[in-house]
Amino acid sequence: MSVKTFLLPDLGEGLAEAELVKWLVSVGDTIVIDQPIAEVETAKSMVEVPSPYAGTVHELHGRVGEMVLVDAPLFSVLEEGATAPAAAPAPRPTTPVREVAQSYREEEQAGAKEPAAEGSGNVLIGYGTPDGLSAKARKRRPRSGPAEATAPAIPERPEVAEPRIAPLVISPLVRKLARDRGIDIATVTGSGANGLILRSDIEAAGVAAPVPEPGSTPEPAAAPVAAAPAAPANRGELDARSGLAISSRTPISGVRKTIAQAMARSRSEIPEATVWVDVDATNLLQMRAAMKSTDPENTPGILAFIARFVVAGLQKYPALNTRLEHNAQGDAEIIGFDGINLGIAAQTDRGLMVPAIRNAQQLSARGLHAELARLTEVTRSGKATIAELTSGTFTLNNYGVFGVDGSAAIINYPEVAILGVGRIIDKPWVVDGELAVRKVTELTLAFDHRVCDGGTAAGFLRFVADAMENPASVLADL
């Protein structure tokens, strides 16, 4: 077959969908193997999707902002020297997206006389190049016989068979949204390509839905309020609770959805406790200033020194570098690790991300400084890998850069502890019985009380605080 259709692969972590952020090519463009075609955002990271085919872009299956399911068509390529085939009948909208994706594979395999001679040597997560497919993956499903071909499309549910709205595959997520809102999808006009019904069409249909009859009983409010007047046409939808016009609706998706789920699960499952301590960081700042005066290019930052002290503390108190899981019998187990993957909270345009420094115990303060700089750069540019964003075993959060002294941090699930560092400011401090102005910061440790008690948490926090107050003596042993 002259047109090769690329299906969105599993981009890792068992994610079922990705948001189409940007097309990097247009229909009619000539592309080469491994050329980036699109940018998609999963719940974990931003990913550039390369093409395993060379030729001309024949079709782009989606619009920017749409959610694309794994195994659904992403783009089609017309091979070099081939002419575009006649359009084949599209599947019924009731066909599941994964079956449609399988049909694309069958058509491609049925029309290919032999494997492609050339292909990408690179492999996307969950996707192999044409030559790398196993015999099992190439095996064609048995074709239906004549009797099956004439059978009803959905014989087991004739009473709910949907009319043919358009020769397009409507996303199951869109169908579910319509069901949840009680909207007949057959009455919705699609705004997508060729009339495809999008999520925004369902939301718009919900806004335009008839209001309840005057005699119906409204939802009880928190307090008696006067009936709100009808909203002018240009004010948009009214919020029933506040009576104010709704100015926007922002779907929680992608990274923000993952953050919300992880934070909610952390709060609901982890019985956390918090300890904190004020730390005199004057000696640490003076030591770093002296190092920078002699070797400004290779002097680690303050956060790198703190990270090194944290790693040493976790080696002394390994209970905080664990994970709590339940086995097949439902019994809780504390999982320990031979190594420390130190997560560093980084604020980005896409939300709070926590890339991890793998095997941080093997690095010096200078090594940690270099890895911190690298991870921060790739994370803020959206190029961090899923492994870098999900492999942490303990998190260090420097919220002092936002000008705050402390925070009751939420543990980065499924870890069991997180250490926060506040801003370093001048404060009155007693030194050798005399009042002095010192550089003081606050350390806050939130920990899972199921894996350890307060003595362990306090011991770890005191170790890090002492290391910051007397850095030279601690670094001599690291």
CSV table of C-alpha atoms in Angstrom, one decimal, residues 74-373:
chain,number,residue,atom,x,y,z
A,74,LEU,CA,-1.6,10.2,14.1
A,75,PHE,CA,-0.4,10.9,10.6
A,76,SER,CA,-0.1,9.3,7.2
A,77,VAL,CA,2.8,9.4,4.7
A,78,LEU,CA,2.7,8.8,1.0
A,79,GLU,CA,5.8,6.9,0.1
A,80,GLU,CA,8.3,8.3,-2.4
A,81,GLY,CA,7.3,7.7,-6.0
A,82,ALA,CA,3.8,6.5,-5.1
A,83,THR,CA,0.4,8.1,-6.0
A,84,ALA,CA,-2.3,8.7,-3.4
A,85,PRO,CA,-4.8,5.8,-3.4
A,86,ALA,CA,-8.5,6.4,-3.5
A,87,ALA,CA,-10.0,7.1,-0.2
A,88,ALA,CA,-11.2,3.9,1.5
A,89,PRO,CA,-14.5,3.8,3.4
A,90,ALA,CA,-14.0,5.0,6.9
A,91,PRO,CA,-15.1,2.8,9.8
A,92,ARG,CA,-18.4,3.3,11.6
A,93,PRO,CA,-18.2,5.8,14.5
A,94,THR,CA,-19.2,3.0,16.9
A,95,THR,CA,-16.1,1.1,16.1
A,96,PRO,CA,-13.6,1.2,19.1
A,97,VAL,CA,-10.5,3.3,18.3
A,98,ARG,CA,-8.2,0.3,19.0
A,99,GLU,CA,-10.0,-1.8,16.5
A,100,VAL,CA,-9.7,1.0,13.9
A,101,ALA,CA,-6.0,1.2,14.7
A,102,GLN,CA,-5.7,-2.6,14.1
A,103,SER,CA,-7.5,-2.3,10.8
A,104,TYR,CA,-4.9,0.2,9.7
A,105,ARG,CA,-2.2,-2.3,10.5
A,106,GLU,CA,-4.0,-5.1,8.6
A,107,GLU,CA,-4.4,-3.0,5.5
A,108,GLU,CA,-0.7,-2.0,5.6
A,109,GLN,CA,0.4,-5.6,6.1
A,110,ALA,CA,-2.0,-7.0,3.4
A,111,GLY,CA,-0.7,-4.5,0.8
A,112,ALA,CA,3.0,-4.9,1.6
A,113,LYS,CA,4.7,-7.6,-0.5
A,114,GLU,CA,7.8,-7.5,1.6
A,115,PRO,CA,9.2,-5.6,4.6
A,116,ALA,CA,10.5,-2.2,3.9
A,117,ALA,CA,14.2,-2.2,3.0
A,118,GLU,CA,14.9,0.9,5.0
A,119,GLY,CA,13.6,2.2,8.3
A,120,SER,CA,14.5,4.1,11.4
A,121,GLY,CA,17.1,2.5,13.6
A,122,ASN,CA,15.6,4.4,16.6
A,123,VAL,CA,12.8,2.9,18.6
A,124,LEU,CA,10.1,4.9,20.4
A,125,ILE,CA,8.9,3.6,23.7
A,126,GLY,CA,6.3,1.0,22.9
A,127,TYR,CA,7.0,1.3,19.1
A,128,GLY,CA,9.3,-0.7,16.9
A,129,THR,CA,10.5,0.0,13.4
A,130,PRO,CA,9.1,-2.1,10.5
A,131,ASP,CA,12.1,-4.4,10.4
A,132,GLY,CA,11.9,-4.8,14.1
A,133,LEU,CA,8.4,-6.2,14.3
A,134,SER,CA,8.1,-9.8,15.5
A,135,ALA,CA,6.4,-12.5,13.6
A,136,LYS,CA,3.6,-12.4,16.1
A,137,ALA,CA,3.1,-8.7,15.6
A,138,ARG,CA,3.0,-9.2,11.8
A,139,LYS,CA,0.5,-12.0,12.0
A,140,ARG,CA,-2.8,-11.1,10.3
A,141,ARG,CA,-6.1,-11.7,12.0
A,142,PRO,CA,-8.4,-14.1,10.2
A,143,ARG,CA,-10.7,-12.3,7.8
A,144,SER,CA,-14.4,-12.5,8.3
A,145,GLY,CA,-16.4,-14.8,6.1
A,146,PRO,CA,-19.4,-13.8,4.0
A,147,ALA,CA,-21.8,-14.7,6.7
A,148,GLU,CA,-20.0,-12.5,9.2
A,149,ALA,CA,-19.7,-9.6,6.8
A,150,THR,CA,-23.5,-9.4,6.5
A,151,ALA,CA,-24.1,-9.7,10.2
A,152,PRO,CA,-25.5,-6.7,12.1
A,153,ALA,CA,-22.7,-4.4,13.4
A,154,ILE,CA,-23.9,-4.6,17.1
A,155,PRO,CA,-26.4,-7.5,17.3
A,156,GLU,CA,-26.1,-7.7,21.1
A,157,ARG,CA,-27.3,-4.1,21.6
A,158,PRO,CA,-29.7,-3.3,18.8
A,159,GLU,CA,-31.7,-1.0,21.1
A,160,VAL,CA,-28.8,1.4,21.6
A,161,ALA,CA,-27.3,1.3,18.1
A,162,GLU,CA,-26.4,4.9,17.2
A,163,PRO,CA,-27.2,6.4,13.8
A,164,ARG,CA,-24.4,7.1,11.4
A,165,ILE,CA,-23.5,10.7,12.1
A,166,ALA,CA,-20.4,11.0,9.9
A,167,PRO,CA,-17.8,8.6,8.5
A,168,LEU,CA,-15.5,9.4,11.3
A,169,VAL,CA,-14.3,7.7,14.5
A,170,ILE,CA,-15.5,9.7,17.5
A,171,SER,CA,-13.3,9.5,20.5
A,172,PRO,CA,-14.6,7.2,23.3
A,173,LEU,CA,-13.7,10.1,25.7
A,174,VAL,CA,-16.1,12.4,23.8
A,175,ARG,CA,-18.8,9.7,23.8
A,176,LYS,CA,-18.4,9.2,27.6
A,177,LEU,CA,-18.6,13.0,28.2
A,178,ALA,CA,-21.8,13.2,26.2
A,179,ARG,CA,-23.3,10.3,28.2
A,180,ASP,CA,-22.3,11.8,31.5
A,181,ARG,CA,-24.0,15.1,30.5
A,182,GLY,CA,-27.1,13.4,29.1
A,183,ILE,CA,-26.5,14.7,25.6
A,184,ASP,CA,-27.6,12.8,22.5
A,185,ILE,CA,-24.5,12.8,20.4
A,186,ALA,CA,-26.6,12.4,17.2
A,187,THR,CA,-27.9,15.9,17.8
A,188,VAL,CA,-24.4,17.5,18.1
A,189,THR,CA,-22.8,19.2,15.1
A,190,GLY,CA,-19.0,18.6,15.0
A,191,SER,CA,-16.6,21.5,14.5
A,192,GLY,CA,-13.6,19.2,13.7
A,193,ALA,CA,-12.2,18.2,10.4
A,194,ASN,CA,-15.0,16.9,8.1
A,195,GLY,CA,-17.5,17.4,10.9
A,196,LEU,CA,-15.7,15.4,13.6
A,197,ILE,CA,-17.3,15.9,17.0
A,198,LEU,CA,-14.8,17.2,19.6
A,199,ARG,CA,-14.9,17.6,23.4
A,200,SER,CA,-15.5,21.3,23.0
A,201,ASP,CA,-18.6,20.5,20.9
A,202,ILE,CA,-20.1,18.4,23.8
A,203,GLU,CA,-19.2,21.2,26.3
A,204,ALA,CA,-20.9,23.8,24.1
A,205,ALA,CA,-23.9,21.6,23.7
A,206,GLY,CA,-24.1,21.3,27.5
A,207,VAL,CA,-24.0,25.1,27.9
A,208,ALA,CA,-26.8,25.5,25.3
A,209,ALA,CA,-28.9,22.7,26.9
A,210,PRO,CA,-32.4,23.8,27.9
A,211,VAL,CA,-32.7,25.2,31.5
A,212,PRO,CA,-35.0,23.3,34.0
A,213,GLU,CA,-38.7,23.9,33.8
A,214,PRO,CA,-40.0,26.6,36.1
A,215,GLY,CA,-41.8,24.0,38.3
A,216,SER,CA,-38.7,21.8,38.9
A,217,THR,CA,-36.9,21.7,42.2
A,218,PRO,CA,-33.5,23.4,42.0
A,219,GLU,CA,-30.3,22.1,43.7
A,220,PRO,CA,-30.3,23.3,47.4
A,221,ALA,CA,-27.9,26.1,47.9
A,222,ALA,CA,-25.6,26.6,50.9
A,223,ALA,CA,-27.6,29.7,52.0
A,224,PRO,CA,-30.8,31.4,50.9
A,225,VAL,CA,-30.1,33.8,48.1
A,226,ALA,CA,-32.3,35.9,45.9
A,227,ALA,CA,-33.2,34.5,42.5
A,228,ALA,CA,-30.6,35.7,39.9
A,229,PRO,CA,-31.9,37.5,36.9
A,230,ALA,CA,-31.5,35.9,33.5
A,231,ALA,CA,-28.0,36.3,32.1
A,232,PRO,CA,-27.6,38.5,29.1
A,233,ALA,CA,-26.6,36.7,26.0
A,234,ASN,CA,-23.1,38.2,26.0
A,235,ARG,CA,-22.4,37.2,29.6
A,236,GLY,CA,-22.1,33.5,28.9
A,237,GLU,CA,-22.9,30.7,31.3
A,238,LEU,CA,-23.9,31.6,34.9
A,239,ASP,CA,-22.6,29.7,37.9
A,240,ALA,CA,-25.6,28.4,39.8
A,241,ARG,CA,-23.9,28.7,43.2
A,242,SER,CA,-22.4,32.2,43.1
A,243,GLY,CA,-24.7,33.7,40.5
A,244,LEU,CA,-21.5,35.1,38.7
A,245,ALA,CA,-20.8,34.6,35.0
A,246,ILE,CA,-18.3,31.9,34.3
A,247,SER,CA,-15.3,33.4,32.5
A,248,SER,CA,-13.4,30.2,31.7
A,249,ARG,CA,-13.3,26.5,32.0
A,250,THR,CA,-9.9,24.9,32.1
A,251,PRO,CA,-9.7,21.1,31.7
A,252,ILE,CA,-7.3,19.4,34.1
A,253,SER,CA,-5.2,17.4,31.7
A,254,GLY,CA,-1.6,16.5,31.0
A,255,VAL,CA,0.9,17.3,33.7
A,256,ARG,CA,-1.6,19.2,35.8
A,257,LYS,CA,-3.9,16.2,35.9
A,258,THR,CA,-1.0,14.0,37.0
A,259,ILE,CA,0.0,16.5,39.7
A,260,ALA,CA,-3.6,16.7,41.0
A,261,GLN,CA,-3.9,12.9,41.2
A,262,ALA,CA,-0.6,12.5,42.9
A,263,MET,CA,-1.3,15.2,45.5
A,264,ALA,CA,-4.8,13.9,46.2
A,265,ARG,CA,-3.5,10.4,46.6
A,266,SER,CA,-0.7,11.6,48.9
A,267,ARG,CA,-3.1,13.4,51.2
A,268,SER,CA,-5.7,10.6,51.2
A,269,GLU,CA,-3.3,7.7,51.8
A,270,ILE,CA,-0.2,9.0,53.7
A,271,PRO,CA,-0.5,9.8,57.4
A,272,GLU,CA,2.2,12.5,57.3
A,273,ALA,CA,3.8,14.3,60.1
A,274,THR,CA,6.0,17.4,59.9
A,275,VAL,CA,9.1,18.6,61.8
A,276,TRP,CA,11.1,21.7,61.2
A,277,VAL,CA,14.2,23.6,62.5
A,278,ASP,CA,15.9,27.0,62.0
A,279,VAL,CA,19.4,26.7,60.7
A,280,ASP,CA,22.3,29.1,60.9
A,281,ALA,CA,23.8,28.9,57.3
A,282,THR,CA,26.4,31.6,57.8
A,283,ASN,CA,29.3,29.3,57.8
A,284,LEU,CA,28.1,27.5,54.7
A,285,LEU,CA,27.7,30.8,52.8
A,286,GLN,CA,31.2,32.0,54.0
A,287,MET,CA,32.8,28.7,52.9
A,288,ARG,CA,31.2,28.9,49.4
A,289,ALA,CA,32.2,32.5,49.0
A,290,ALA,CA,35.8,31.6,49.8
A,291,MET,CA,35.8,28.7,47.3
A,292,LYS,CA,34.2,31.0,44.6
A,293,SER,CA,36.9,33.6,45.1
A,294,THR,CA,39.6,31.1,44.1
A,295,ASP,CA,37.7,29.0,41.6
A,296,PRO,CA,34.5,30.8,40.4
A,297,GLU,CA,33.8,28.4,37.5
A,298,ASN,CA,33.7,25.2,39.5
A,299,THR,CA,32.1,26.2,42.8
A,300,PRO,CA,28.9,24.4,43.5
A,301,GLY,CA,25.8,26.3,44.4
A,302,ILE,CA,24.2,26.4,47.9
A,303,LEU,CA,21.5,23.9,46.8
A,304,ALA,CA,24.1,21.4,45.6
A,305,PHE,CA,25.8,21.5,49.0
A,306,ILE,CA,22.5,21.0,50.8
A,307,ALA,CA,21.7,18.1,48.4
A,308,ARG,CA,25.0,16.5,49.3
A,309,PHE,CA,24.2,16.8,53.0
A,310,VAL,CA,20.7,15.3,52.3
A,311,VAL,CA,22.2,12.3,50.5
A,312,ALA,CA,24.5,11.7,53.4
A,313,GLY,CA,21.6,12.0,55.9
A,314,LEU,CA,19.6,9.5,53.9
A,315,GLN,CA,22.5,7.0,54.0
A,316,LYS,CA,22.5,7.4,57.8
A,317,TYR,CA,18.7,7.2,58.0
A,318,PRO,CA,17.6,5.0,55.1
A,319,ALA,CA,14.0,4.6,56.4
A,320,LEU,CA,13.3,7.9,54.7
A,321,ASN,CA,14.5,6.6,51.3
A,322,THR,CA,11.9,3.9,51.0
A,323,ARG,CA,8.5,3.2,49.5
A,324,LEU,CA,5.4,1.6,51.1
A,325,GLU,CA,3.6,-0.9,48.9
A,326,HIS,CA,1.0,-3.7,49.3
A,327,ASN,CA,1.8,-7.2,48.2
A,328,ALA,CA,-0.5,-9.7,46.5
A,329,GLN,CA,-2.0,-10.7,49.8
A,330,GLY,CA,-2.8,-7.0,50.6
A,331,ASP,CA,-0.2,-6.8,53.4
A,332,ALA,CA,1.9,-3.6,53.6
A,333,GLU,CA,5.6,-3.8,52.9
A,334,ILE,CA,8.4,-1.2,53.2
A,335,ILE,CA,10.6,-1.3,50.1
A,336,GLY,CA,14.2,-0.3,50.6
A,337,PHE,CA,16.6,0.7,47.8
A,338,ASP,CA,20.3,0.1,47.1
A,339,GLY,CA,20.9,3.7,46.1
A,340,ILE,CA,19.3,7.2,46.3
A,341,ASN,CA,17.5,8.9,43.4
A,342,LEU,CA,17.3,12.5,44.7
A,343,GLY,CA,14.3,14.3,43.2
A,344,ILE,CA,14.6,18.1,42.8
A,345,ALA,CA,11.3,20.1,42.6
A,346,ALA,CA,11.5,22.4,39.6
A,347,GLN,CA,8.8,25.0,38.7
A,348,THR,CA,8.2,25.1,35.0
A,349,ASP,CA,5.6,26.6,32.6
A,350,ARG,CA,3.9,23.3,32.5
A,351,GLY,CA,3.6,22.9,36.3
A,352,LEU,CA,5.8,21.6,39.1
A,353,MET,CA,8.1,18.8,37.9
A,354,VAL,CA,10.4,16.6,40.0
A,355,PRO,CA,13.3,15.2,37.9
A,356,ALA,CA,15.6,12.9,39.8
A,357,ILE,CA,19.4,12.6,40.1
A,358,ARG,CA,20.0,8.9,39.7
A,359,ASN,CA,22.4,7.3,42.2
A,360,ALA,CA,23.1,10.7,43.9
A,361,GLN,CA,25.1,9.0,46.5
A,362,GLN,CA,27.9,8.5,43.9
A,363,LEU,CA,28.3,12.2,43.2
A,364,SER,CA,30.2,14.9,45.0
A,365,ALA,CA,28.8,18.4,45.5
A,366,ARG,CA,30.3,19.5,42.2
A,367,GLY,CA,28.7,16.5,40.5
A,368,LEU,CA,25.4,17.2,42.0
A,369,HIS,CA,25.7,20.8,40.9
A,370,ALA,CA,26.3,19.8,37.3
A,371,GLU,CA,23.4,17.3,37.3
A,372,LEU,CA,21.1,19.9,38.9
A,373,ALA,CA,21.8,22.3,36.1
